[in-house]
Structures are given as structure tokens and as C-alpha cells.
Amino acid sequence: MNTTQLIGPFKQLISMAKLPLKGAITDEELLILEDAGIIVENGKIKKIGNFNALVKSEPEITVHELQGNHTCIPGLIDAHTHICFGGTRANDYAMRNAGKSYLEIAKSGGGIWDTVTQTRKASQKELVQRTTKLAQRHLKNGVTTIEVKSGYGLSVDEELKMLRAISETNQKVSADLIPTCLAAHMLPKDYTGTHSEYLNGIAKNLFPILKEEKLANRIDAFVEESAFSAAQITPYFKKAINLGFDITIHADQFSTSGSKAAVELGALSADHLEASTQEEINLLANSAVIATALPGASIGLGCAFTPARKILDAGGSLAIASDHNPGSAPMGDLLTQASILGTFEKLSNAEVLAGITFRAAAALNLKDRGQLTKGFLADFIVFHTNNYQEILYQQGNLKPCMVWKKGQLVYDKHKAKF
Ligand code: NIG
Ligand code: FE
């Protein structure tokens, strides 16, 4: 829609602009605009400034005027999810809490393979319905860009079903879904060849279709003892890079080696890192790889958090994502999880907000979002408060009252239809 309008006033507007991509950030570095307004045009930000001054400068403009206390921040970006899946793993959760480990459960028939079985049984239509529901829930919680992985199909046809379902869902929901192919999630139990043969088959038979049908521009792999080794995955990623895919790695979740591979291969991000030691932290910090913490997996598995403070202090870049999936991270509430990570890892408000806005955008190689700046997408969320500190202080309990996506009001708490 070709519209120009002014939205505001906001008691506070946190633009997340002019902040470093790497290293620690103090709250004093945040630019806080008071009594601010945003002019949007054709889905993008045209101007940000003092609300009254903007009204004066464009007296004819349509105004969406807000009453009361409101604070505005960029739309949240969740750079790592698995929200396309069939079935549930409530039984895994119960078994873990009864003392079994994630890897023990995987060996005894639960885990990722259980979700693969249930996802294969679901039709593309059923996957679209489920993914739509979850994407809408994320949107309502302020997430306007959601990365979504495949990885529960694990054959050319089943991975295609998942990625087509993600693409179809993307047409139906207001949030942008960024698809990632995770065919290298584990060696499928019904595959009779070796790890390398499986990966070669995927690269040969699936990668060209992903390009042809524009189903994904990103390739991910789970580098772990129970999945693929760094040596097995390197030729696979090299093929992906040669075809122009961006790469990202599930790294150092239970054992190290994934983050080193991420640095050597020039991945956009290394995600998880719960098992990273100072050696991996230094490697990441001295590279352009974004370290993505997944507190939802730590909360879901009851294990250590990613050493986020150490990563930032070493000079690394930290994104924070939900990892929303049926197994290790069933909660899926990014703001709650990011705020909790902040309390355990002693992160400033600015560092947490950076991790779910512009640093998450960098992890997805998206240059048009994550901060409120002229020319960027008009993706922003609004909270009923006059103090931005309340957002993380309430640990996810303060939900956005409005979500704007590309200049459109796509969620309004007072008129909520979903
Ligand atoms: O990011 N670690 C591997 N993959 C997912 C878990 C998927 C699952 O348990 O279904 C993760 O935690
Ligand atoms: Fe994951």
C-alpha cells in the first residue's frame, strides 16, 4: 500500500542505531528519543524526530495518534527457530525431568528422529497450519522476522515438503519468514549409507532445487558427536558456499568443534555454544561470525547458558534467538528468554536488545532491519510504558500493545483477532 503516515507520540523511542556490531554495549550508549514520532512511507521509515516538529514540518500528513504512555523499539528478529514440525515431544520433556539426558532419549527412540517421524506423517497443508499458528504467536509477541529451519524431513522429498510449507506460510503471515535448509540435522535412521554419502546426496539432489524454486538461501548443519563431525560437514558446506548459499552452524551444544568450523568456513553465525570454552570464545570474537545464544534450549534442557558475557567481553558479536522447537526449546518466547539470559549472564539492556534486533539481523545477513533509521523497514513494536527498562525488567510479561510491520499495524492488542 502506498501510504505516508506519522505514528506517535512515543514517550521513548529506542532506535538501536549507531551501536557497534561487536563487543560490549552500555545502556548509556543507547540513543533514546523522547516524545518522538515516526513517518513511514511505502513500508519504510522516512523520518524520525520530535513528534510535534514532524507535525509542523508536514501539516497535511495522516496522523496515527497515540494516547498515553508508549515506548517504541525495532521489531524483534528471531534468528533461529524450528517452528515447522509435526507432533509433540512432551514425553521427552517429562523423561528429561525424570533424569534422562537429551542424548539418552535420542538413542532410545525420542529426540529429533521422533519429530522426523511425526513431521513425515503430516501433509504440507497441516505443516502450513501449524507453522502459521506459531508464527502468529511470535508476531503477537513482537517478532516481525522469524528464521525457520527445515530438518525434520531428512530426505530430498521430505525436506522439500517442509521448505515449501515454510514458503507457503510466508505468504500468509505478516512476519517475514527466513527459510534455512537443515537437511544435515542428523543421519536419518532409515538411511543405509554413510554420513558422507547422505550429505553428498543432499548437496547433489536438493541444493539445485532450493535455488530453482527459491526455497532457501541458507544452509545449516548440526555439528555434534550424535550428528555430523566437522570433517564430514566441511565438504558439504564448501559445496553450499560455491553455489552462493549463506551458511550457519549448530555449534558447541554438547561438545566443541562446530564453532571452529564456523570460523574456518566463514559462516554467518555459530548458534548454541553452551559448551564453548575460552578457546572457542576467542576464536569467535576474532572473527566476523555472530555468536547466537539460544537460552530457550538451556531452559528447555535445564543446562548451562551460552557464555554470553565472556563472548561480548572478548569482543564478539552476540545475537539471541529462541531456537523454538518441539524438543530442546518448547517455550518459544524470545523476549522472556532474552531477558532471563540477561539476568544469568549479566548483560546490559542494550546488549540484550541488540541481540534480538540489529545483531540478529546481521546473523541473517539482512541489512534493511533491526534498527529504526531512515530507509530501513518500518518494523517496530510498541509497549504501554514510559520507560524502556520496563520491557526486560518484566521478563516477557509486558507484551507489545502494537506491532507494525512494513508500516502496517498488524497487531493491536485492543482489537486483537488472534
Ligand atoms: O537447536 N540441536 C539440534 N537441534 C535442535 C533441537 C531439535 C530437536 O530437539 O528437535 C536445537 O536444539
Ligand atoms: Fe536449533
CSV table of C-alpha atoms and ligand atoms in Angstrom, one decimal:
chain,number,residue,atom,x,y,z
A,1,MET,CA,0.0,0.0,0.0
A,2,ASN,CA,1.4,3.4,-0.9
A,3,THR,CA,0.7,5.5,2.2
A,4,THR,CA,2.5,8.0,4.2
A,5,GLN,CA,1.7,8.5,7.8
A,6,LEU,CA,3.0,9.8,11.1
A,7,ILE,CA,2.8,7.5,14.1
A,8,GLY,CA,3.3,8.7,17.7
A,9,PRO,CA,4.0,10.3,20.0
A,10,PHE,CA,6.2,7.9,21.9
A,11,LYS,CA,7.4,8.8,25.3
A,12,GLN,CA,10.6,7.0,24.4
A,13,LEU,CA,11.9,5.6,21.1
A,14,ILE,CA,14.9,3.4,21.2
A,15,SER,CA,16.3,3.3,17.7
A,16,MET,CA,19.2,0.9,18.2
A,17,ALA,CA,21.1,2.9,15.7
A,18,LYS,CA,24.8,3.9,15.8
A,19,LEU,CA,25.7,1.0,18.0
A,20,PRO,CA,28.7,-1.4,17.4
A,21,LEU,CA,28.1,-4.8,15.8
A,22,LYS,CA,30.7,-6.4,18.1
A,23,GLY,CA,31.6,-6.2,21.7
A,24,ALA,CA,30.0,-4.9,25.0
A,25,ILE,CA,27.5,-2.1,25.0
A,26,THR,CA,26.4,0.0,28.0
A,27,ASP,CA,22.9,1.4,28.4
A,28,GLU,CA,24.4,4.9,28.3
A,29,GLU,CA,25.2,4.3,24.6
A,30,LEU,CA,21.6,3.8,23.7
A,31,LEU,CA,20.1,6.7,21.8
A,32,ILE,CA,16.8,7.5,23.5
A,33,LEU,CA,14.5,9.9,21.7
A,34,GLU,CA,11.8,11.5,23.9
A,35,ASP,CA,8.3,12.5,22.6
A,36,ALA,CA,9.2,11.0,19.3
A,37,GLY,CA,7.3,10.2,16.1
A,38,ILE,CA,8.0,8.0,13.0
A,39,ILE,CA,7.0,8.9,9.5
A,40,VAL,CA,6.5,5.8,7.4
A,41,GLU,CA,6.2,5.8,3.6
A,42,ASN,CA,5.8,2.7,1.4
A,43,GLY,CA,6.6,0.4,4.2
A,44,LYS,CA,9.9,2.1,5.1
A,45,ILE,CA,11.0,4.7,7.6
A,46,LYS,CA,11.0,8.2,6.1
A,47,LYS,CA,11.8,10.3,9.1
A,48,ILE,CA,12.2,10.0,12.9
A,49,GLY,CA,12.2,13.0,15.2
A,50,ASN,CA,10.2,15.0,17.7
A,51,PHE,CA,6.5,14.3,17.2
A,52,ASN,CA,5.4,18.0,17.3
A,53,ALA,CA,8.2,19.1,15.0
A,54,LEU,CA,7.2,16.4,12.5
A,55,VAL,CA,3.6,17.5,12.6
A,56,LYS,CA,4.7,21.1,11.9
A,57,SER,CA,7.0,20.0,9.0
A,58,GLU,CA,4.3,18.0,7.3
A,59,PRO,CA,0.9,19.6,8.3
A,60,GLU,CA,-1.1,17.6,5.7
A,61,ILE,CA,0.2,14.2,6.8
A,62,THR,CA,-2.2,11.5,8.1
A,63,VAL,CA,-1.5,11.0,11.8
A,64,HIS,CA,-2.0,7.8,13.8
A,65,GLU,CA,-2.0,9.5,17.2
A,66,LEU,CA,-1.4,7.5,20.4
A,67,GLN,CA,-2.8,8.5,23.8
A,68,GLY,CA,-1.0,7.7,27.0
A,69,ASN,CA,2.5,6.3,27.6
A,70,HIS,CA,4.1,4.4,24.8
A,71,THR,CA,7.7,3.2,24.1
A,72,CYS,CA,8.8,2.1,20.7
A,73,ILE,CA,11.6,-0.3,19.7
A,74,PRO,CA,12.5,-2.1,16.5
A,75,GLY,CA,10.5,-5.2,15.6
A,76,LEU,CA,12.2,-8.2,17.2
A,77,ILE,CA,14.2,-10.6,15.0
A,78,ASP,CA,14.4,-14.3,15.9
A,79,ALA,CA,17.4,-15.6,14.0
A,80,HIS,CA,17.0,-19.3,14.9
A,81,THR,CA,13.8,-21.4,15.1
A,82,HIS,CA,12.4,-24.8,14.1
A,83,ILE,CA,8.7,-23.8,14.1
A,84,CYS,CA,7.7,-26.1,11.2
A,85,PHE,CA,7.1,-29.6,12.6
A,86,GLY,CA,4.6,-32.3,13.3
A,87,GLY,CA,3.5,-33.8,16.6
A,88,THR,CA,4.8,-33.0,20.1
A,89,ARG,CA,7.7,-34.2,22.4
A,90,ALA,CA,6.0,-33.6,25.7
A,91,ASN,CA,7.1,-37.1,26.7
A,92,ASP,CA,10.8,-36.2,26.1
A,93,TYR,CA,10.4,-33.3,28.4
A,94,ALA,CA,8.9,-35.5,31.1
A,95,MET,CA,11.7,-38.1,30.7
A,96,ARG,CA,14.4,-35.4,30.9
A,97,ASN,CA,13.0,-34.1,34.1
A,98,ALA,CA,12.8,-37.6,35.4
A,99,GLY,CA,16.6,-37.8,34.9
A,100,LYS,CA,17.3,-39.0,31.3
A,101,SER,CA,19.6,-36.9,29.2
A,102,TYR,CA,18.8,-35.4,25.8
A,103,LEU,CA,21.2,-37.7,24.1
A,104,GLU,CA,20.0,-40.8,26.0
A,105,ILE,CA,16.4,-40.0,25.0
A,106,ALA,CA,17.5,-39.6,21.4
A,107,LYS,CA,19.2,-43.0,21.5
A,108,SER,CA,16.1,-44.7,22.9
A,109,GLY,CA,13.7,-43.5,20.1
A,110,GLY,CA,12.8,-40.0,21.2
A,111,GLY,CA,14.7,-36.8,20.2
A,112,ILE,CA,14.9,-35.3,16.7
A,113,TRP,CA,14.1,-38.7,15.0
A,114,ASP,CA,10.8,-38.8,16.8
A,115,THR,CA,9.8,-35.4,15.3
A,116,VAL,CA,11.1,-36.5,11.9
A,117,THR,CA,8.7,-39.5,12.0
A,118,GLN,CA,5.8,-37.2,13.1
A,119,THR,CA,6.7,-34.5,10.5
A,120,ARG,CA,6.8,-37.0,7.7
A,121,LYS,CA,3.3,-38.1,8.6
A,122,ALA,CA,2.0,-34.6,8.3
A,123,SER,CA,0.8,-33.2,5.0
A,124,GLN,CA,2.2,-29.9,3.6
A,125,LYS,CA,-1.1,-28.3,4.4
A,126,GLU,CA,-1.0,-29.5,8.0
A,127,LEU,CA,2.5,-28.1,8.4
A,128,VAL,CA,1.4,-24.8,7.0
A,129,GLN,CA,-1.5,-24.6,9.5
A,130,ARG,CA,0.8,-25.4,12.4
A,131,THR,CA,3.6,-23.0,11.3
A,132,THR,CA,1.1,-20.2,10.7
A,133,LYS,CA,-0.2,-20.6,14.2
A,134,LEU,CA,3.3,-20.4,15.7
A,135,ALA,CA,4.4,-17.5,13.5
A,136,GLN,CA,1.3,-15.6,14.6
A,137,ARG,CA,2.1,-16.2,18.2
A,138,HIS,CA,5.7,-14.9,17.6
A,139,LEU,CA,4.3,-11.8,15.8
A,140,LYS,CA,1.9,-11.0,18.7
A,141,ASN,CA,5.0,-11.2,21.0
A,142,GLY,CA,6.7,-8.6,18.8
A,143,VAL,CA,8.8,-10.8,16.5
A,144,THR,CA,8.5,-9.4,13.0
A,145,THR,CA,11.2,-11.5,11.3
A,146,ILE,CA,11.5,-15.2,12.0
A,147,GLU,CA,14.1,-17.6,10.7
A,148,VAL,CA,12.6,-21.1,10.2
A,149,LYS,CA,14.6,-24.2,9.6
A,150,SER,CA,13.7,-27.5,7.9
A,151,GLY,CA,15.5,-30.5,9.3
A,152,TYR,CA,12.6,-32.8,10.3
A,153,GLY,CA,12.3,-34.3,6.8
A,154,LEU,CA,15.8,-35.6,6.2
A,155,SER,CA,15.2,-36.8,2.6
A,156,VAL,CA,15.1,-34.7,-0.5
A,157,ASP,CA,11.3,-35.0,-0.8
A,158,GLU,CA,10.5,-34.5,2.9
A,159,GLU,CA,12.9,-31.6,3.2
A,160,LEU,CA,11.2,-30.1,0.1
A,161,LYS,CA,7.8,-30.6,1.7
A,162,MET,CA,8.9,-28.7,4.8
A,163,LEU,CA,10.6,-25.8,2.8
A,164,ARG,CA,7.5,-25.5,0.6
A,165,ALA,CA,5.3,-25.4,3.7
A,166,ILE,CA,7.6,-22.6,5.1
A,167,SER,CA,7.4,-20.7,1.8
A,168,GLU,CA,3.6,-21.1,1.7
A,169,THR,CA,3.3,-19.9,5.3
A,170,ASN,CA,5.4,-16.9,4.5
A,171,GLN,CA,2.7,-15.8,2.0
A,172,LYS,CA,0.0,-16.0,4.7
A,173,VAL,CA,1.6,-14.3,7.7
A,174,SER,CA,2.6,-10.7,8.3
A,175,ALA,CA,6.0,-11.6,9.8
A,176,ASP,CA,8.8,-12.3,7.3
A,177,LEU,CA,9.9,-15.9,7.4
A,178,ILE,CA,13.6,-16.6,6.5
A,179,PRO,CA,13.9,-20.2,5.5
A,180,THR,CA,17.0,-22.3,6.2
A,181,CYS,CA,17.7,-25.8,5.0
A,182,LEU,CA,18.8,-28.1,7.8
A,183,ALA,CA,18.8,-31.4,6.0
A,184,ALA,CA,22.1,-32.1,7.9
A,185,HIS,CA,20.3,-32.2,11.3
A,186,MET,CA,21.2,-35.9,11.8
A,187,LEU,CA,21.8,-39.0,9.7
A,188,PRO,CA,18.3,-40.4,9.1
A,189,LYS,CA,17.8,-43.7,10.9
A,190,ASP,CA,16.3,-45.2,7.7
A,191,TYR,CA,19.4,-44.2,5.6
A,192,THR,CA,21.7,-47.2,4.9
A,193,GLY,CA,24.8,-45.3,3.6
A,194,THR,CA,27.5,-43.4,5.4
A,195,HIS,CA,27.3,-39.8,6.7
A,196,SER,CA,29.3,-38.5,3.8
A,197,GLU,CA,27.1,-40.4,1.2
A,198,TYR,CA,24.0,-38.8,2.8
A,199,LEU,CA,25.4,-35.3,2.6
A,200,ASN,CA,26.7,-35.8,-0.9
A,201,GLY,CA,23.2,-36.9,-1.9
A,202,ILE,CA,21.6,-33.9,-0.3
A,203,ALA,CA,24.1,-31.5,-1.9
A,204,LYS,CA,23.6,-33.1,-5.4
A,205,ASN,CA,19.9,-33.6,-5.4
A,206,LEU,CA,18.4,-30.9,-3.1
A,207,PHE,CA,20.7,-27.8,-3.3
A,208,PRO,CA,19.8,-27.2,-7.0
A,209,ILE,CA,16.1,-27.4,-6.3
A,210,LEU,CA,16.4,-24.9,-3.4
A,211,LYS,CA,17.9,-22.5,-5.9
A,212,GLU,CA,15.5,-23.2,-8.7
A,213,GLU,CA,12.4,-22.8,-6.5
A,214,LYS,CA,13.9,-20.1,-4.3
A,215,LEU,CA,13.1,-22.2,-1.2
A,216,ALA,CA,16.1,-21.2,0.9
A,217,ASN,CA,19.3,-19.2,0.7
A,218,ARG,CA,20.8,-20.6,3.9
A,219,ILE,CA,22.3,-24.0,4.8
A,220,ASP,CA,22.6,-25.2,8.4
A,221,ALA,CA,24.1,-28.3,10.0
A,222,PHE,CA,24.2,-29.9,13.4
A,223,VAL,CA,27.9,-30.4,14.2
A,224,GLU,CA,27.9,-32.8,17.1
A,225,GLU,CA,29.0,-36.3,18.0
A,226,SER,CA,25.4,-37.5,17.6
A,227,ALA,CA,25.0,-35.8,14.2
A,228,PHE,CA,27.9,-34.7,11.8
A,229,SER,CA,31.6,-34.2,12.5
A,230,ALA,CA,33.4,-31.0,11.4
A,231,ALA,CA,35.4,-33.2,8.9
A,232,GLN,CA,32.2,-34.7,7.4
A,233,ILE,CA,30.4,-31.3,7.1
A,234,THR,CA,33.3,-29.3,5.6
A,235,PRO,CA,32.9,-30.5,2.0
A,236,TYR,CA,29.1,-30.2,2.3
A,237,PHE,CA,29.4,-26.6,3.3
A,238,LYS,CA,32.0,-25.9,0.7
A,239,LYS,CA,29.6,-27.0,-2.0
A,240,ALA,CA,26.9,-24.8,-0.5
A,241,ILE,CA,29.2,-21.8,-0.4
A,242,ASN,CA,30.2,-22.4,-4.1
A,243,LEU,CA,26.5,-22.3,-5.0
A,244,GLY,CA,26.1,-19.0,-3.2
A,245,PHE,CA,24.3,-20.1,0.0
A,246,ASP,CA,24.9,-18.4,3.3
A,247,ILE,CA,25.9,-20.9,6.0
A,248,THR,CA,25.2,-21.2,9.7
A,249,ILE,CA,26.1,-24.0,12.2
A,250,HIS,CA,24.5,-25.6,15.3
A,251,ALA,CA,27.8,-25.5,17.1
A,252,ASP,CA,29.3,-26.5,20.5
A,253,GLN,CA,25.9,-27.5,22.0
A,254,PHE,CA,27.3,-30.5,23.9
A,255,SER,CA,30.9,-30.8,22.6
A,256,THR,CA,33.2,-28.4,20.8
A,257,SER,CA,34.4,-28.2,17.2
A,258,GLY,CA,31.4,-26.6,15.5
A,259,SER,CA,32.5,-23.0,16.2
A,260,LYS,CA,36.0,-23.7,14.8
A,261,ALA,CA,34.4,-25.0,11.6
A,262,ALA,CA,32.1,-21.9,11.6
A,263,VAL,CA,35.1,-19.6,11.7
A,264,GLU,CA,37.1,-21.5,9.2
A,265,LEU,CA,34.2,-21.7,6.7
A,266,GLY,CA,33.1,-18.0,7.2
A,267,ALA,CA,29.6,-18.9,8.5
A,268,LEU,CA,27.3,-16.0,9.2
A,269,SER,CA,26.6,-17.4,12.7
A,270,ALA,CA,27.5,-20.2,15.1
A,271,ASP,CA,24.5,-21.0,17.3
A,272,HIS,CA,24.2,-22.7,20.7
A,273,LEU,CA,27.7,-22.5,22.1
A,274,GLU,CA,26.7,-23.8,25.6
A,275,ALA,CA,29.8,-26.0,25.7
A,276,SER,CA,32.2,-23.3,24.3
A,277,THR,CA,35.4,-22.8,26.3
A,278,GLN,CA,37.6,-19.6,26.3
A,279,GLU,CA,39.4,-21.0,23.3
A,280,GLU,CA,36.2,-21.1,21.1
A,281,ILE,CA,35.1,-17.8,22.6
A,282,ASN,CA,38.4,-16.1,21.5
A,283,LEU,CA,38.1,-17.7,18.0
A,284,LEU,CA,34.6,-16.4,17.5
A,285,ALA,CA,35.4,-13.0,18.9
A,286,ASN,CA,38.3,-12.6,16.5
A,287,SER,CA,36.1,-13.4,13.5
A,288,ALA,CA,33.1,-12.0,11.7
A,289,VAL,CA,30.9,-14.9,12.9
A,290,ILE,CA,27.9,-13.8,15.0
A,291,ALA,CA,27.6,-15.9,18.2
A,292,THR,CA,23.9,-16.8,18.7
A,293,ALA,CA,22.9,-17.7,22.2
A,294,LEU,CA,19.8,-19.9,22.5
A,295,PRO,CA,18.6,-19.5,26.1
A,296,GLY,CA,15.4,-21.4,25.2
A,297,ALA,CA,17.4,-24.6,24.7
A,298,SER,CA,19.2,-24.1,28.1
A,299,ILE,CA,15.8,-23.5,29.8
A,300,GLY,CA,14.2,-26.5,28.0
A,301,LEU,CA,17.1,-28.9,28.7
A,302,GLY,CA,18.0,-27.5,32.1
A,303,CYS,CA,21.6,-26.9,31.2
A,304,ALA,CA,24.2,-24.1,31.1
A,305,PHE,CA,23.6,-20.9,29.2
A,306,THR,CA,25.8,-19.8,26.4
A,307,PRO,CA,28.7,-17.8,27.9
A,308,ALA,CA,27.3,-14.6,26.5
A,309,ARG,CA,29.2,-12.2,28.9
A,310,LYS,CA,32.5,-13.7,28.0
A,311,ILE,CA,31.7,-13.6,24.3
A,312,LEU,CA,30.9,-9.9,24.5
A,313,ASP,CA,33.9,-9.1,26.7
A,314,ALA,CA,36.2,-10.9,24.3
A,315,GLY,CA,34.9,-8.6,21.6
A,316,GLY,CA,32.4,-10.9,19.9
A,317,SER,CA,29.0,-10.2,18.4
A,318,LEU,CA,26.1,-11.7,20.3
A,319,ALA,CA,22.6,-12.4,18.9
A,320,ILE,CA,19.9,-14.1,21.0
A,321,ALA,CA,17.3,-16.4,19.4
A,322,SER,CA,14.6,-18.7,20.7
A,323,ASP,CA,15.5,-22.0,19.0
A,324,HIS,CA,11.8,-22.7,19.3
A,325,ASN,CA,11.4,-26.4,18.5
A,326,PRO,CA,9.4,-29.3,19.9
A,327,GLY,CA,12.4,-30.9,21.6
A,328,SER,CA,15.0,-28.9,23.3
A,329,ALA,CA,13.2,-25.5,23.3
A,330,PRO,CA,9.4,-25.8,23.5
A,331,MET,CA,8.6,-22.4,25.1
A,332,GLY,CA,9.4,-20.1,22.2
A,333,ASP,CA,9.0,-16.8,23.9
A,334,LEU,CA,12.0,-14.8,22.7
A,335,LEU,CA,11.6,-11.7,24.9
A,336,THR,CA,11.2,-13.8,28.1
A,337,GLN,CA,14.2,-15.9,27.2
A,338,ALA,CA,16.4,-13.0,26.2
A,339,SER,CA,15.6,-11.2,29.5
A,340,ILE,CA,16.4,-14.3,31.5
A,341,LEU,CA,19.7,-14.8,29.7
A,342,GLY,CA,20.4,-11.2,30.7
A,343,THR,CA,20.0,-11.9,34.4
A,344,PHE,CA,22.2,-15.0,34.4
A,345,GLU,CA,24.9,-13.6,32.1
A,346,LYS,CA,24.8,-10.0,33.4
A,347,LEU,CA,24.0,-8.4,30.1
A,348,SER,CA,23.0,-4.7,29.9
A,349,ASN,CA,19.6,-3.8,28.5
A,350,ALA,CA,21.4,-2.5,25.4
A,351,GLU,CA,23.2,-5.9,24.8
A,352,VAL,CA,20.0,-7.9,25.2
A,353,LEU,CA,18.1,-5.6,22.9
A,354,ALA,CA,21.0,-5.6,20.3
A,355,GLY,CA,20.9,-9.4,20.4
A,356,ILE,CA,17.3,-9.5,19.3
A,357,THR,CA,17.4,-6.6,16.8
A,358,PHE,CA,20.3,-5.4,14.7
A,359,ARG,CA,22.8,-8.1,15.7
A,360,ALA,CA,20.2,-10.8,14.9
A,361,ALA,CA,19.6,-9.0,11.5
A,362,ALA,CA,23.4,-9.4,10.9
A,363,ALA,CA,23.2,-13.1,11.8
A,364,LEU,CA,20.6,-13.4,8.9
A,365,ASN,CA,22.6,-11.1,6.6
A,366,LEU,CA,19.6,-8.7,6.5
A,367,LYS,CA,20.7,-5.1,6.0
A,368,ASP,CA,17.3,-3.5,6.0
A,369,ARG,CA,16.0,-4.0,9.5
A,370,GLY,CA,16.9,-4.3,13.2
A,371,GLN,CA,17.2,-0.6,13.8
A,372,LEU,CA,14.9,2.4,13.4
A,373,THR,CA,16.7,4.5,10.9
A,374,LYS,CA,15.6,6.4,7.7
A,375,GLY,CA,15.4,3.9,4.8
A,376,PHE,CA,15.0,0.9,7.0
A,377,LEU,CA,11.8,-1.2,7.1
A,378,ALA,CA,9.1,0.3,9.2
A,379,ASP,CA,9.1,-2.7,11.5
A,380,PHE,CA,8.5,-1.6,15.1
A,381,ILE,CA,6.7,-2.6,18.3
A,382,VAL,CA,5.1,-0.5,20.9
A,383,PHE,CA,4.8,-1.1,24.7
A,384,HIS,CA,2.5,0.6,27.2
A,385,THR,CA,5.2,2.2,29.3
A,386,ASN,CA,7.1,5.4,29.5
A,387,ASN,CA,10.4,3.7,30.4
A,388,TYR,CA,12.1,1.2,28.0
A,389,GLN,CA,13.8,-0.5,31.0
A,390,GLU,CA,10.3,-2.0,31.9
A,391,ILE,CA,10.5,-4.2,28.8
A,392,LEU,CA,13.2,-6.5,30.0
A,393,TYR,CA,12.5,-5.9,33.7
A,394,GLN,CA,9.1,-7.5,33.3
A,395,GLN,CA,10.8,-10.6,31.8
A,396,GLY,CA,8.5,-11.0,28.9
A,397,ASN,CA,5.3,-10.3,30.9
A,398,LEU,CA,5.0,-6.9,29.3
A,399,LYS,CA,3.8,-7.7,25.8
A,400,PRO,CA,3.7,-5.3,22.9
A,401,CYS,CA,0.4,-3.5,22.6
A,402,MET,CA,1.1,-2.8,18.9
A,403,VAL,CA,3.1,-4.5,16.2
A,404,TRP,CA,3.9,-2.6,13.0
A,405,LYS,CA,5.2,-4.5,10.0
A,406,LYS,CA,6.4,-2.6,6.9
A,407,GLY,CA,4.4,0.4,8.0
A,408,GLN,CA,1.1,-1.5,8.6
A,409,LEU,CA,-0.4,-2.0,12.0
A,410,VAL,CA,-0.6,-5.9,12.0
A,411,TYR,CA,-1.4,-6.4,15.7
A,412,ASP,CA,-3.3,-4.1,18.0
A,413,LYS,CA,-3.9,-5.5,21.5
A,414,HIS,CA,-7.2,-3.6,21.8
A,415,LYS,CA,-8.6,-5.0,18.5
A,416,ALA,CA,-6.8,-8.4,18.6
A,417,LYS,CA,-8.3,-11.0,16.3
A,418,PHE,CA,-5.7,-13.6,17.2
B,1,NIG,O1,18.7,-26.4,18.1
B,1,NIG,N1,20.4,-29.3,18.5
B,1,NIG,C1,19.9,-29.6,17.5
B,1,NIG,N2,18.7,-29.2,17.0
B,1,NIG,C2,17.7,-28.5,17.8
B,1,NIG,C3,16.9,-29.4,18.6
B,1,NIG,C4,15.9,-30.0,17.7
B,1,NIG,C5,15.0,-31.0,18.5
B,1,NIG,O2,15.4,-31.4,19.6
B,1,NIG,O3,14.0,-31.4,17.9
B,1,NIG,C6,18.3,-27.4,18.7
B,1,NIG,O4,18.3,-27.5,19.9
B,2,FE,FE,18.3,-25.3,16.7
